[in-house]
Short mmCIF file of C-alpha atoms in Angstrom, two decimals:
data_model
loop_
_atom_site.label_atom_id
_atom_site.label_comp_id
_atom_site.label_asym_id
_atom_site.label_seq_id
_atom_site.Cartn_x
_atom_site.Cartn_y
_atom_site.Cartn_z
CA MET A 1 25.34 -30.98 -6.24
CA THR A 2 28.25 -33.85 -8.69
CA LYS A 3 29.26 -33.50 -12.17
CA SER A 4 27.57 -36.09 -13.94
CA SER A 5 24.27 -35.08 -11.94
CA LEU A 6 25.17 -31.21 -13.27
CA SER A 7 25.25 -32.79 -17.00
CA LYS A 8 22.39 -35.05 -16.88
CA ARG A 9 19.94 -31.97 -15.83
CA LEU A 10 21.43 -29.71 -17.76
CA ARG A 11 19.64 -32.33 -21.63
CA ASN A 12 17.20 -32.72 -19.27
CA HIS A 13 16.67 -29.38 -19.72
CA LEU A 14 17.14 -28.89 -22.99
CA ASP A 15 14.49 -28.67 -26.16
CA ILE A 16 13.91 -32.72 -26.42
CA ASN A 17 13.39 -32.43 -29.54
CA ASN A 18 16.95 -30.39 -30.09
CA GLU A 19 18.60 -33.36 -31.17
CA GLU A 20 21.57 -30.97 -33.86
CA LEU A 21 22.01 -29.09 -30.44
CA HIS A 22 21.86 -32.43 -28.18
CA LYS A 23 24.96 -33.77 -30.36
CA GLU A 24 27.50 -30.64 -30.45
CA LEU A 25 27.23 -30.47 -26.63
CA LYS A 26 27.94 -34.14 -25.76
CA GLU A 27 30.47 -34.94 -28.03
CA GLY A 28 31.92 -31.06 -27.09
CA THR A 29 31.14 -29.42 -30.76
CA TYR A 30 29.55 -26.31 -29.49
CA LYS A 31 30.72 -23.29 -31.26
CA PRO A 32 28.25 -20.61 -29.67
CA ALA A 33 27.69 -17.84 -32.35
CA THR A 34 28.60 -14.05 -32.95
CA VAL A 35 27.02 -11.41 -31.13
CA LYS A 36 24.81 -8.88 -32.27
CA ARG A 37 25.76 -5.42 -31.41
CA VAL A 38 22.62 -2.91 -30.59
CA TYR A 39 21.64 0.34 -28.65
CA ILE A 40 18.90 1.20 -26.84
CA PRO A 41 17.67 4.84 -26.48
CA LYS A 42 18.41 5.73 -22.59
CA GLU A 43 17.93 9.67 -20.70
CA LYS A 44 20.24 12.55 -21.78
CA GLY A 45 21.19 11.15 -25.30
CA LYS A 46 22.65 8.21 -23.88
CA VAL A 47 22.47 4.28 -25.63
CA ARG A 48 23.16 1.15 -23.90
CA PRO A 49 24.62 -1.96 -25.67
CA LEU A 50 22.92 -5.23 -26.28
CA GLY A 51 24.05 -8.26 -27.43
CA ILE A 52 21.65 -10.27 -29.07
CA PRO A 53 23.26 -14.09 -29.55
CA ILE A 54 21.39 -16.18 -31.27
CA VAL A 55 18.93 -18.35 -30.34
CA LYS A 56 19.99 -21.70 -30.49
CA ASP A 57 22.69 -19.89 -27.99
CA ARG A 58 19.48 -18.50 -25.67
CA VAL A 59 18.66 -22.20 -26.02
CA VAL A 60 21.55 -23.81 -24.82
CA GLN A 61 22.06 -20.76 -21.57
CA THR A 62 18.63 -21.65 -20.68
CA ALA A 63 19.16 -24.71 -19.96
CA VAL A 64 22.67 -23.41 -18.19
CA LYS A 65 21.46 -20.91 -16.45
CA MET A 66 18.03 -23.87 -14.58
CA VAL A 67 20.53 -25.97 -13.48
CA ILE A 68 22.96 -23.60 -11.98
CA GLU A 69 20.39 -20.64 -10.79
CA PRO A 70 19.43 -22.71 -7.55
CA ILE A 71 23.13 -23.74 -6.12
CA PHE A 72 23.77 -19.95 -6.42
CA GLU A 73 20.50 -19.05 -4.86
CA LYS A 74 20.96 -20.92 -1.95
CA GLU A 75 24.02 -18.58 -1.29
CA PHE A 76 22.18 -15.27 -2.53
CA CYS A 77 21.45 -12.37 0.12
CA SER A 78 18.44 -11.63 0.65
CA THR A 79 19.70 -7.67 0.61
CA SER A 80 19.27 -9.08 -3.27
CA TYR A 81 16.67 -8.10 -5.92
CA GLY A 82 17.67 -7.98 -9.12
CA PHE A 83 16.59 -10.44 -11.43
CA ARG A 84 15.09 -13.29 -8.80
CA PRO A 85 12.68 -15.39 -8.72
CA GLY A 86 9.98 -14.77 -6.33
CA ARG A 87 12.06 -10.86 -5.91
CA GLY A 88 11.19 -7.61 -8.31
CA CYS A 89 11.57 -4.23 -7.93
CA LYS A 90 8.93 -3.40 -5.35
CA ASP A 91 9.95 -5.75 -3.08
CA ALA A 92 13.62 -3.47 -2.90
CA LEU A 93 11.56 -0.29 -2.81
CA ARG A 94 9.33 -2.08 -0.12
CA GLU A 95 12.84 -1.85 2.28
CA VAL A 96 14.06 1.32 1.08
CA GLN A 97 10.73 2.59 2.34
CA LYS A 98 11.31 1.11 5.07
CA GLN A 99 14.70 1.88 6.52
CA LEU A 100 13.49 5.04 6.30
CA ASP A 101 10.96 4.44 7.98
CA GLN A 102 13.07 3.89 10.93
CA GLY A 103 15.00 6.71 10.38
CA LEU A 104 18.57 5.71 8.60
CA THR A 105 17.88 9.09 6.11
CA TRP A 106 21.57 9.04 4.98
CA VAL A 107 21.87 7.32 1.69
CA VAL A 108 24.98 5.93 -0.68
CA ASP A 109 23.63 6.77 -3.76
CA ALA A 110 25.83 4.63 -5.85
CA ASP A 111 26.27 4.21 -9.36
CA LEU A 112 28.56 1.83 -11.84
CA GLN A 113 29.80 2.72 -14.15
CA SER A 114 29.02 -0.06 -17.46
CA TYR A 115 29.03 -1.77 -15.10
CA PHE A 116 27.28 -5.63 -17.59
CA ASP A 117 30.31 -4.56 -19.74
CA THR A 118 33.08 -4.38 -17.28
CA ILE A 119 32.99 -7.12 -14.91
CA PRO A 120 36.22 -8.98 -15.57
CA HIS A 121 36.26 -12.95 -16.65
CA ASP A 122 39.52 -14.27 -14.73
CA ARG A 123 37.72 -13.29 -11.72
CA LEU A 124 33.55 -13.50 -12.48
CA MET A 125 34.77 -17.45 -14.15
CA LYS A 126 36.29 -17.81 -10.47
CA GLN A 127 33.83 -17.16 -8.39
CA VAL A 128 31.51 -19.13 -10.54
CA GLU A 129 33.98 -22.30 -10.58
CA GLU A 130 33.75 -21.02 -6.78
CA HIS A 131 29.89 -23.31 -7.01
CA VAL A 132 30.14 -25.62 -10.28
CA SER A 133 32.59 -28.34 -10.70
CA ASP A 134 30.72 -29.37 -13.58
CA SER A 135 33.98 -28.54 -16.66
CA LYS A 136 31.57 -28.86 -19.97
CA ILE A 137 29.06 -26.35 -17.81
CA LEU A 138 32.34 -24.01 -17.35
CA GLU A 139 33.80 -24.13 -20.73
CA LEU A 140 30.36 -23.05 -21.71
CA ILE A 141 30.04 -20.56 -19.33
CA LYS A 142 33.54 -19.27 -20.75
CA ALA A 143 33.00 -19.66 -24.37
CA TRP A 144 29.48 -17.27 -24.40
CA LEU A 145 31.81 -14.51 -22.58
CA LYS A 146 34.22 -14.73 -25.16
CA GLN A 147 31.27 -14.65 -27.98
CA GLY A 148 32.56 -12.31 -30.91
CA ILE A 149 30.78 -9.42 -31.09
CA MET A 150 29.46 -7.78 -34.26
CA GLU A 151 28.42 -4.02 -35.09
CA GLU A 152 28.08 -3.31 -38.22
CA ASN A 153 31.35 -4.58 -40.06
CA LYS A 154 33.12 -4.71 -37.49
CA ARG A 155 34.22 -7.79 -35.00
CA TRP A 156 36.09 -8.30 -32.07
CA ILE A 157 36.19 -10.38 -28.70
CA PRO A 158 35.53 -8.82 -25.66
CA GLU A 159 38.20 -8.75 -22.43
CA LYS A 160 35.88 -8.36 -20.61
CA GLY A 161 31.77 -8.06 -19.26
CA THR A 162 29.51 -9.87 -19.86
CA PRO A 163 26.62 -8.43 -22.38
CA GLN A 164 23.37 -7.50 -21.68
CA GLY A 165 21.02 -9.32 -23.65
CA ALA A 166 22.31 -12.98 -23.24
CA VAL A 167 20.06 -14.91 -21.15
CA ILE A 168 23.20 -15.88 -18.04
CA SER A 169 24.11 -12.55 -17.72
CA PRO A 170 21.92 -11.15 -15.56
CA LEU A 171 22.77 -14.30 -13.32
CA LEU A 172 27.08 -13.95 -13.29
CA ALA A 173 26.82 -9.79 -12.63
CA ASN A 174 24.89 -11.45 -9.54
CA LEU A 175 27.29 -13.31 -8.47
CA TYR A 176 29.80 -11.00 -9.07
CA LEU A 177 29.00 -8.83 -5.95
CA HIS A 178 28.10 -10.90 -4.39
CA LYS A 179 31.01 -10.14 -2.64
CA LEU A 180 30.01 -7.36 -1.48
CA ASP A 181 26.92 -8.45 0.08
CA ILE A 182 27.94 -9.86 2.24
CA ILE A 183 30.47 -7.99 3.33
CA MET A 184 27.88 -5.64 3.60
CA GLN A 185 25.50 -7.40 5.22
CA ASN A 186 28.31 -9.05 7.95
CA HIS A 187 28.87 -5.53 8.23
CA GLY A 188 24.64 -4.43 9.39
CA ILE A 189 25.60 -1.84 6.47
CA LYS A 190 21.32 -2.14 5.27
CA MET A 191 22.50 -2.63 1.19
CA VAL A 192 19.39 -3.16 -1.12
CA ARG A 193 20.50 -4.12 -4.23
CA TYR A 194 18.81 -4.61 -7.85
CA ALA A 195 21.29 -6.01 -9.83
CA ASP A 196 23.87 -3.18 -10.69
CA ASP A 197 21.35 0.05 -9.20
CA PHE A 198 22.04 -0.01 -5.61
CA VAL A 199 21.21 2.75 -2.99
CA ILE A 200 22.29 2.30 1.63
CA LEU A 201 20.78 3.44 4.03
CA THR A 202 22.75 4.80 6.96
CA ASP A 203 22.49 7.06 9.90
CA SER A 204 24.67 9.39 10.48
CA GLU A 205 26.99 11.38 7.38
CA LYS A 206 30.13 10.70 8.71
CA ARG A 207 29.50 7.15 8.98
CA ALA A 208 27.87 7.62 5.03
CA GLN A 209 31.29 8.86 4.22
CA THR A 210 33.10 6.02 5.24
CA ILE A 211 30.83 3.72 3.27
CA LEU A 212 30.94 5.53 0.69
CA SER A 213 34.99 5.51 0.82
CA PHE A 214 35.01 1.67 0.57
CA ILE A 215 32.78 0.43 -1.98
CA GLU A 216 35.10 3.34 -4.12
CA GLY A 217 37.98 0.69 -2.56
CA TRP A 218 36.04 -1.87 -3.48
CA THR A 219 35.26 -1.63 -6.70
CA LYS A 220 39.32 -0.47 -8.00
CA GLU A 221 40.45 -3.85 -6.66
CA ASN A 222 37.54 -5.81 -7.62
CA GLY A 223 37.67 -4.74 -11.53
CA LEU A 224 35.41 -1.86 -11.62
CA THR A 225 34.56 2.00 -11.56
CA ILE A 226 31.69 4.19 -9.27
CA HIS A 227 30.17 7.07 -11.97
CA PRO A 228 31.09 10.02 -10.30
CA GLY A 229 28.94 12.65 -11.81
CA GLU A 230 26.38 9.93 -10.56
CA THR A 231 27.49 9.18 -7.10
CA HIS A 232 25.87 11.24 -3.88
CA ILE A 233 25.73 11.16 -0.58
CA GLY A 234 22.81 13.25 0.76
CA ASN A 235 20.24 13.46 4.30
CA CYS A 236 16.90 12.29 2.56
CA LEU A 237 15.29 14.77 4.64
CA ARG A 238 16.56 18.31 3.19
CA GLU A 239 15.42 18.76 -0.35
CA GLY A 240 17.36 18.24 -3.35
CA GLU A 241 19.60 15.58 -1.26
CA GLY A 242 17.03 12.65 -1.92
CA PHE A 243 18.30 10.40 -4.83
CA ASP A 244 16.78 8.35 -7.24
CA PHE A 245 15.30 3.74 -7.07
CA LEU A 246 13.54 2.02 -10.10
CA GLY A 247 12.27 4.73 -11.38
CA TYR A 248 11.32 7.24 -7.84
CA ARG A 249 11.95 10.14 -5.79
CA PHE A 250 13.06 9.79 -2.15
CA GLU A 251 13.33 13.20 -0.74
CA ALA A 252 12.36 15.18 2.22
CA LYS A 253 10.07 12.17 3.67
CA LYS A 254 7.57 12.45 0.24
CA ARG A 255 7.70 9.86 -1.88
CA TRP A 256 7.47 10.45 -6.26
CA VAL A 257 7.40 9.62 -9.67
CA GLN A 258 10.95 9.49 -10.90
CA LYS A 259 11.33 12.20 -13.63
CA LYS A 260 12.99 9.97 -16.55
CA SER A 261 10.23 7.26 -15.81
CA ILE A 262 7.39 9.81 -16.72
CA LEU A 263 9.97 10.72 -20.09
CA LYS A 264 9.29 7.25 -20.61
CA PHE A 265 6.08 6.64 -20.30
CA ARG A 266 5.06 9.80 -22.45
CA ASP A 267 7.81 8.62 -24.92
CA ALA A 268 5.46 5.14 -25.10
CA VAL A 269 2.60 6.46 -25.18
CA ARG A 270 3.63 9.13 -27.66
CA GLU A 271 4.69 5.65 -29.67
CA LYS A 272 1.18 4.05 -29.78
CA THR A 273 -0.44 7.24 -30.71
CA LYS A 274 1.72 8.39 -33.82
CA ARG A 275 -1.28 10.49 -35.59
CA ASN A 276 -0.38 9.28 -39.78
CA CYS A 277 -0.69 5.11 -37.26
CA GLY A 278 -3.07 3.73 -39.51
CA LYS A 279 -4.67 1.91 -36.98
CA SER A 280 -8.59 1.42 -36.30
CA ILE A 281 -8.76 4.03 -32.56
CA HIS A 282 -10.43 0.22 -30.65
CA LYS A 283 -6.89 -0.44 -31.34
CA VAL A 284 -4.92 2.09 -30.30
CA ILE A 285 -6.72 1.51 -27.11
CA THR A 286 -6.50 -1.89 -26.43
CA ASP A 287 -2.40 -1.38 -26.95
CA LEU A 288 -2.25 1.57 -25.30
CA ASN A 289 -4.24 -0.02 -22.39
CA ARG A 290 -1.06 -2.80 -21.57
CA ILE A 291 0.96 0.28 -21.07
CA VAL A 292 -1.34 2.40 -19.26
CA LYS A 293 -2.30 -1.06 -17.03
CA GLY A 294 1.24 -1.57 -16.51
CA TRP A 295 2.41 1.92 -15.70
CA TYR A 296 -0.15 2.71 -12.80
CA ASN A 297 -0.05 -0.26 -11.19
CA TYR A 298 3.54 -0.09 -10.60
CA PHE A 299 3.01 3.82 -9.93
CA LYS A 300 -0.23 3.49 -8.09
CA HIS A 301 1.11 4.45 -4.71
CA VAL A 302 2.05 8.04 -4.67
CA ASP A 303 0.65 10.63 -5.11
CA LYS A 304 2.95 13.62 -6.04
CA TRP A 305 1.57 12.63 -9.35
CA SER A 306 -1.87 13.46 -11.38
CA MET A 307 -3.06 10.77 -12.55
CA GLY A 308 -5.81 12.74 -14.26
CA THR A 309 -2.99 14.97 -16.68
CA PHE A 310 -1.64 11.85 -18.00
CA ASP A 311 -4.87 10.73 -18.95
CA SER A 312 -5.66 14.65 -20.76
CA PHE A 313 -2.07 13.54 -22.07
CA ILE A 314 -3.63 10.22 -23.40
CA ARG A 315 -7.39 11.48 -24.75
CA ARG A 316 -5.54 14.15 -26.81
CA ARG A 317 -3.12 11.80 -28.21
CA LEU A 318 -6.37 9.84 -28.81
CA ARG A 319 -8.33 12.67 -30.55
CA ALA A 320 -5.57 14.13 -33.28
CA ILE A 321 -5.82 11.32 -33.75
CA LEU A 322 -8.85 10.79 -34.76
CA ARG A 323 -8.92 14.77 -36.26
CA ALA A 324 -6.21 13.08 -38.78
CA GLN A 325 -8.39 9.84 -39.18
CA LYS A 326 -11.44 12.87 -40.36
CA LYS A 327 -8.52 14.55 -42.76
CA ARG A 328 -8.35 17.31 -40.34
CA PRO A 329 -4.97 18.73 -39.06
CA GLY A 330 -4.78 19.45 -35.15
CA HIS A 331 -3.71 18.45 -31.85
CA GLY A 332 -6.70 17.72 -31.01
CA ARG A 333 -7.42 20.51 -27.78
CA SER A 334 -10.03 21.86 -29.07
CA LEU A 335 -13.51 22.18 -27.06
CA ARG A 336 -14.50 21.21 -30.61
CA ASP A 337 -12.86 17.84 -30.04
CA HIS A 338 -14.19 17.74 -26.99
CA MET A 339 -17.42 18.13 -27.49
CA GLU A 340 -17.29 16.37 -30.44
CA TRP A 341 -14.84 13.10 -28.59
CA PRO A 342 -15.59 13.64 -24.68
CA ASN A 343 -14.00 11.85 -22.53
CA ALA A 344 -17.49 9.94 -21.90
CA TYR A 345 -16.93 8.42 -25.79
CA PHE A 346 -13.06 7.25 -25.10
CA ALA A 347 -14.71 5.48 -22.20
CA ASN A 348 -16.84 3.61 -23.90
CA LEU A 349 -14.24 2.08 -25.95
CA GLY A 350 -13.24 0.32 -23.27
CA LEU A 351 -9.92 2.92 -22.29
CA PHE A 352 -7.94 2.95 -18.98
CA THR A 353 -8.19 5.78 -17.21
CA MET A 354 -6.54 5.92 -13.42
CA LYS A 355 -7.63 8.27 -11.93
CA GLU A 356 -10.44 6.51 -11.72
CA ALA A 357 -9.19 3.29 -11.11
CA ARG A 358 -7.76 5.10 -8.15
CA ALA A 359 -10.54 6.42 -6.58
CA LEU A 360 -12.53 3.47 -6.75
CA GLU A 361 -9.20 1.60 -5.28
CA VAL A 362 -9.58 3.89 -2.76
CA ALA A 363 -12.98 3.72 -1.80
CA SER A 364 -12.09 0.49 -1.95
CA GLN A 365 -9.94 0.77 0.61
CA SER A 366 -12.04 3.17 3.11
CA ARG A 367 -15.00 0.25 3.25
#
């Protein structure tokens, strides 16, 4: 694609009503604003840093992404599933299960430490330049990588990394690991990657050790770090040697919901069902259904967890809200609560019930 056609496509993707932004880009006066650094909680008390660009910067990044993504997509490997059009978590999970069914039970479960924050700018830009020659596009990407970061009263210019939270970052992150994808593919190694989260399945411990040694060397050479405490080799057929991937636990020929996924779900339900929320029970149930349906649709094929247990947990939280609205303390666990607000009461209000939904689906499939 020529430089002129790239620049023209960029203009076409921008909001046609944003004349000021068009002018800044055309005259070369556009400068990205400082990114605000915020943190979101992770498991075990950890936090994940996010960089939130202002609206104007997100608009330009979206336009650039729409222009260059098709160029990169022509090159990306089929083993990469994260943040790509027409691909997602379930596709990656299906591929993992397929490989396990084929007998590839030795796993290299590797974790890249602070991946988004450690990508070397010079190496990343070199890879971008291998695919994009338009100088204006390249200057925009360089400017975003060097955007100032503001955290409380501190401001600094990053020397590496691409901020999570920026529209363009997932595409750039995929590009930086693209060469690793190619190496694995050319050597017949079955890697399944979702952004910076990947697993490699093979047929022997010796081969797994060889692959891990190569991965450690490649990441070091490319300015990245393998997390030593969260990387391991194991035989998935043995208890305790399985691996977690995209919310699931794979172990001993079974697949179930990863513990941290369960904890996140419970926390999300608790957030929507605070006893002092001040909302009507109808509104609470409407909000809850969005979470519950999404969680069910993602995990419904796993049988090593009780959907009824989660349904009971949700109804107990709702009963506690109803008790609070009647100025009665308690957690919604008493027999009186169950008699006053039976399961049918919540069903009549439209509460989505996972156990019932799964039973209906199984019955439908068996016909």
